[in-house]
């Protein structure tokens, strides 16, 4: 458990905002799983990449296109769920402003090194 985890109950509105080039994110993580809530600007593109972490993406609002190294491609709209096994290369194009919820196991400490000590991914 991160050293600074003082409570088990958190409010989404109270999580710190991480500003990113493509939008903004809020993060909550433990030792074995992390989640983030993001608003992604339409027109954004996340280049092809892979990571050992399993990933679940839930598209709450908007539309995006995914392409996987497996050859599968999909256009997703609100309500779509995407399950990406660890090690599978993937790429995404956000066609509209999107709101997403993503979960990773184990936590993406490569994206948020602060998760090692802070449940909000902050570096102190």
Backbone as a ProteinNet text record, in pm:
[ID]
protein_1_A
[PRIMARY]
XXXXXXXXXXXXXXXXXXXXXXXXXXXXXXXXXXXXXXXXXXXXXXXXXXXXXXXXXXXXXXXXXXXXXXXXXXXXXXXXXXXXXXXXXXXXXXXXXXXXXXXXXXXXXXXXXXXXXXXXXXXX
[TERTIARY]
84.9	0	89.1	57.4	139.1	148	264.8	290.5	193.6	152.4	68.1	-81.2	-120	-261.3	-318.8	-388.3	-439.5	-587	-655.1	-797.1	-828.4	-931.3	-971.8	-1082.6	-1149.6	-1259.8	-1209.9	-1234.8	-1189.1	-1306.8	-1304.8	-1406	-1339.2	-1400.3	-1343.2	-1318.1	-1411.4	-1394.2	-1275.6	-1232	-1121.7	-984.2	-979.9	-850.6	-777.9	-645.6	-568.8	-574.7	-568.4	-571.8	-429.6	-399.5	-272.7	-299.2	-239.7	-252.1	-159.7	-212.3	-136	-148.7	-60	-70.5	-202.5	-265.7	-388.2	-514.5	-501.2	-618.1	-578.9	-663.6	-633.9	-677.4	-609.5	-634.7	-636.5	-712.7	-710.8	-676.2	-591.3	-535.4	-559	-585.9	-590.2	-530.4	-429.1	-363.4	-325.4	-315.6	-267.6	-147.8	-120	-4.9	-26.5	-150.6	-173.6	-262.4	-325.6	-415.3	-417.4	-443.6	-464.5	-577.7	-643.6	-745.7	-720.6	-762.9	-762.9	-885.9	-922.5	-1038.8	-983.4	-1016.8	-953.5	-1053.5	-1023.8	-1091	-986	-1010.6	-913.6	-969.4	-885.3	-926.8	-944	-1055.2	-1075.2	-958.9	-918.2	-803.9	-673.1	-674.5	-552.7	-522.8	-395.7	-350.1	-246.7	-266.4	-167.9	-95.7	33	106.7	113	143.6	155	255	213.5	297.7	246.3	325.6	281.5	340.8	285.1	332.7	294.4	363.5	332.1	201.2	144.9	24.6	-99.8	-189.8	-321.9	-398.6	-486.1	-557.6	-703.5	-791.7	-933.4	-967.1	-1025	-1069	-1219.7	-1285.2	-1430.2	-1453.6	-1510.5	-1539.1	-1674.6	-1672.1	-1794.4	-1863.7	-1783.6	-1837.5	-1742.9	-1797.7	-1716.7	-1699.4	-1594.8	-1566.5	-1415.6	-1362.4	-1222	-1205.4	-1090.6	-1053.8	-931.1	-935	-822.1	-767.8	-636.4	-569.7	-472.8	-474.3	-392.5	-293.1	-181.9	-81.6	-135.5	-247.3	-310.5	-381.2	-392.5	-463.4	-605.7	-654.8	-790.1	-793.5	-899	-923.1	-1069.5	-1098.6	-1236.7	-1261.3	-1381.4	-1430.9	-1522.1	-1496.2	-1571.3	-1647.5	-1767.3	-1850.7	-1884.2	-1947	-1979.8	-2041	-1990.8	-2036.5	-1944.1	-1851.5	-1758.8	-1657.9	-1620.4	-1517.1	-1407.8	-1283.7	-1170.1	-1081.2	-1050.2	-960.7	-832	-719.8	-590.8	-497.1	-461.4	-366.2	-229.4	-153	-17.2	64	147.7	235.8	176.4	46.6	-16.1	-1.5	64	81.4	-53.9	-76.7	-204	-183.1	-277	-271.2	-415.1	-433.8	-569.6	-575.3	-684.3	-714.9	-846.2	-845.2	-965.7	-1034.6	-1146.4	-1217.4	-1302.9	-1339.3	-1420.1	-1362.2	-1406.9	-1372.2	-1425.1	-1340.9	-1378.7	-1360.5	-1441.2	-1423.4	-1407.1	-1296.7	-1267	-1232.7	-1251.8	-1205	-1115.8	-994	-904	-851.2	-830.6	-772.4	-652.5	-547.5	-425.4	-383.3	-334.3	-276.9	-152	-37.7	-12.9	-17.9	-8.1	-12.9	94.2	61.9	154.7	249.3	346.3	443.4	537.4	538	615.4	549.8	417.2	344.2	340.8	322.5	307.1	400.3	530.2	626.1	586.6	513.1	471.1	378.6	319.7	229.4	298.8	429.1	503.6	478.4	468.2	451.8	323.2	250.7	136	20.2	-96.9	-207.7	-259.9	-222.2	-269	-163.1	-54	50.8	134.1	125	200.4	341.8	436.7	575.3	594.5	629.5	643.2	787
-118.1	0	123.8	225.5	347.7	404.5	455.8	504.3	615.3	700	814.8	785.6	658.2	624	628.3	737.2	756.3	722.5	707.9	674.9	580.7	501.8	409.2	466.6	569.8	631.6	761.7	778.8	897.7	951.8	1080.6	1144.3	1187.2	1152.5	1187.8	1337.5	1418.6	1564	1613	1533	1573.4	1526.2	1443.6	1395.3	1506.5	1517	1618.5	1594.1	1701.6	1694	1695.4	1600.1	1596.2	1651.8	1765.3	1823.4	1749	1708.8	1634.9	1708.2	1682.8	1749.5	1721	1606.9	1566.2	1591.3	1643.6	1667.7	1667.7	1605.5	1599	1466	1427.2	1298.5	1313	1224.7	1207.6	1061.6	1035.9	902.6	856.8	728	665.6	526.4	495.9	367.2	306.3	175.6	98	16	-91.6	-175	-256.6	-301.9	-396.5	-344.7	-230.3	-177.6	-25.9	36.6	181.2	210.4	321.9	368.8	514.2	556.3	699.3	739.2	862.2	924.6	1037.7	1039.9	1137	1203	1328.3	1402.3	1422.9	1365.3	1367.6	1456.6	1546.1	1637.8	1564.2	1592.5	1538.9	1579.1	1490.2	1515.6	1464.4	1421.3	1367.5	1228.1	1192.2	1062	1008.2	886.7	819	719.5	742.4	656.2	510.7	422.3	279.8	258.4	178.7	146.7	18.8	-37.3	-151.6	-136.8	-210.6	-213.2	-347.9	-392.7	-524.4	-526.2	-409.7	-399	-436.8	-512.5	-532.9	-401.6	-376.3	-249.1	-273.1	-202.2	-196	-49.6	-17	118.6	118.3	211.2	228.1	367.5	372.7	499.9	549.6	656	711.4	809.8	883	987	1003.6	1023.3	1051.7	931.8	939.2	833.8	826.8	703.3	684.2	561.5	555.5	440.6	376.4	244.6	167.3	79.6	59.1	-34.7	-115.1	-248.1	-337.4	-413	-454.6	-532.7	-669.1	-709.4	-836.8	-827.5	-704.2	-683.4	-632.4	-641.5	-594.4	-441.6	-385.4	-241.1	-220.6	-109.4	-84.5	64	106.8	238.9	218.1	290.8	273.1	400.1	382.3	493.1	473.6	574.2	570.6	435.8	380.7	250.9	136.8	160.4	55.3	26.5	-100	-146.3	-213.2	-182	-238.1	-309.3	-434.8	-513.1	-538.5	-488.9	-502.1	-583.9	-704	-783.2	-715.7	-743.9	-691.7	-734.3	-643.7	-675.4	-655.9	-628.2	-607.1	-460.6	-438.2	-300.6	-244.8	-117.3	-54.5	94.3	150.9	291.4	342.9	470.3	523.4	665	692.2	824.2	869.6	982.1	1036.3	1125	1078.9	1147.8	1263.1	1256.2	1359.2	1380	1486	1498.5	1373.5	1312.3	1186.3	1196.2	1119.3	1095.1	944.5	905.5	763.9	731.8	605.1	548.2	431.7	427.2	317	255.4	124.4	49.5	-27.6	-32.8	-103.9	-191.7	-310.7	-397.1	-461.4	-447.5	-362.5	-214.4	-123.5	20.2	63.9	167.4	223.2	322.3	270.3	358.5	421.9	370.5	437.1	570.7	577.6	701.7	793.4	733.5	807.1	748.2	784.1	728.8	754.7	862.4	894.8	792.8	703.4	601.5	509.4	500.8	415.1	459.6	592.1	645.3	723.9	754.2	843.2	789.6	767.4	707.3	794.3	921.5	1013	1032.9	958.6	968.2	1092.5	1163.1	1287.3	1257	1332.6	1321	1428.2	1386.5	1482.2	1509.3
0	0	0	-83.8	-81.3	59.9	95	230.2	272.2	179.2	213.4	203.5	193.6	186.4	327.6	358.5	494	504.3	392.1	393.3	278.2	295.5	190.5	102.6	149.3	74.9	12.9	-115.4	-188.3	-269.9	-296.5	-379.8	-510.5	-623.9	-753.3	-763.6	-716.4	-723	-640.3	-542.4	-456.6	-503.7	-609.3	-658.2	-732.3	-715.5	-788.3	-938.8	-1015.3	-1161.5	-1215.3	-1302.6	-1374.9	-1514.5	-1548.2	-1681.5	-1776	-1889.5	-1989.4	-2123.2	-2219.2	-2349.5	-2420.9	-2391	-2458.7	-2376.6	-2254.3	-2169.7	-2023.2	-1941.1	-1798.4	-1741.2	-1630.2	-1567	-1415.9	-1352.2	-1207.5	-1183.1	-1083.8	-1062.8	-919.2	-903.7	-772.2	-787.4	-704.7	-718.1	-585.4	-586.3	-472.7	-516.9	-444.7	-478.2	-604.2	-630	-738.5	-850.8	-831.7	-934.9	-927.5	-1041.1	-1043.6	-1140	-1115.3	-1207.1	-1237.3	-1355.6	-1380.7	-1457.5	-1435.3	-1497.3	-1580.6	-1709.4	-1797.8	-1889.9	-1920.6	-2026.7	-2134.2	-2251.7	-2360.4	-2472.3	-2521.1	-2626.9	-2759.7	-2829.3	-2963	-3051.6	-3141.8	-3227.9	-3170.2	-3044	-2982	-3036.5	-3033.1	-3081	-2982.7	-2938.5	-2854.4	-2945.3	-2973	-3066.1	-3018.1	-3111.4	-3080.6	-2967.2	-2871.3	-2756.6	-2693.2	-2604.5	-2525.1	-2386	-2294.3	-2156.1	-2097.7	-1994	-1937	-1858.1	-1829.6	-1747.6	-1827.5	-1765.7	-1825	-1814.3	-1911.2	-1916.1	-1952.7	-1882.7	-1920	-1939.8	-2054.6	-2084.6	-2100.5	-2033.3	-2041.7	-2099.2	-2218.1	-2283.1	-2234.4	-2157.3	-2098.8	-2193.8	-2272.8	-2360	-2477.8	-2598	-2715.1	-2806	-2890.6	-2987.3	-3009.9	-3013.4	-3047.7	-3134.5	-3203	-3285.1	-3223.2	-3209.3	-3159.1	-3271.1	-3269.4	-3358.8	-3273.2	-3291.2	-3210.6	-3298	-3238.8	-3312.1	-3352.8	-3296.7	-3332.7	-3468	-3521.7	-3647.7	-3626.8	-3504.7	-3476.6	-3472.9	-3530.3	-3526.9	-3490.4	-3422.4	-3382.2	-3362.3	-3399.8	-3363.6	-3244.2	-3136.4	-3012.4	-2979.7	-2926.5	-2882.2	-2735.2	-2675.6	-2532.5	-2494.7	-2386.1	-2337.3	-2375.5	-2468.8	-2510.8	-2400.4	-2390.4	-2298.1	-2380.2	-2351.2	-2423.1	-2321.6	-2346.6	-2260.7	-2338.2	-2286.3	-2354.2	-2265.4	-2310.6	-2233	-2228.9	-2124.2	-2115.9	-2236.8	-2287.4	-2398.7	-2537	-2548.7	-2679.4	-2719.1	-2833	-2880.9	-2925.3	-2890.9	-2926.3	-2951.3	-3026.1	-3067.4	-3068.6	-3031.7	-3024.6	-3081.4	-3152.8	-3206.8	-3144.3	-3077.7	-3015.3	-3118.8	-3173	-3281.3	-3230.4	-3103	-3036.6	-2897	-2829.2	-2687.7	-2617.4	-2536.1	-2470.7	-2320	-2250.7	-2108.6	-2093.1	-2028	-2012.6	-1868.1	-1834.6	-1708.6	-1748.8	-1694.3	-1725.1	-1596.3	-1602.4	-1491	-1542.7	-1461.7	-1495.8	-1378.3	-1411.5	-1310.3	-1369.4	-1302.8	-1187.8	-1226.3	-1128.9	-1157.5	-1257.7	-1335.7	-1435.8	-1369.2	-1296.1	-1232.5	-1334.7	-1459.1	-1564	-1601.5	-1596.4	-1624.9	-1503.1	-1386.4	-1261.4	-1155.9	-1160	-1063.3	-917.9	-894	-758.5	-695.9	-777.2	-722.6	-623.3	-632	-538.9	-395.2	-374.3	-239.2	-217.4	-325.2	-314	-398.5	-340.3	-414.9	-528.7	-530.3	-634.9	-742.9	-737.8	-836	-828	-715.5	-699.3	-652.1	-702.8	-657.3	-551	-432.2	-321.3	-289.4
[MASK]
++++++++++++++++++++++++++++++++++++++++++++++++++++++++++++++++++++++++++++++++++++++++++++++++++++++++++++++++++++++++++++

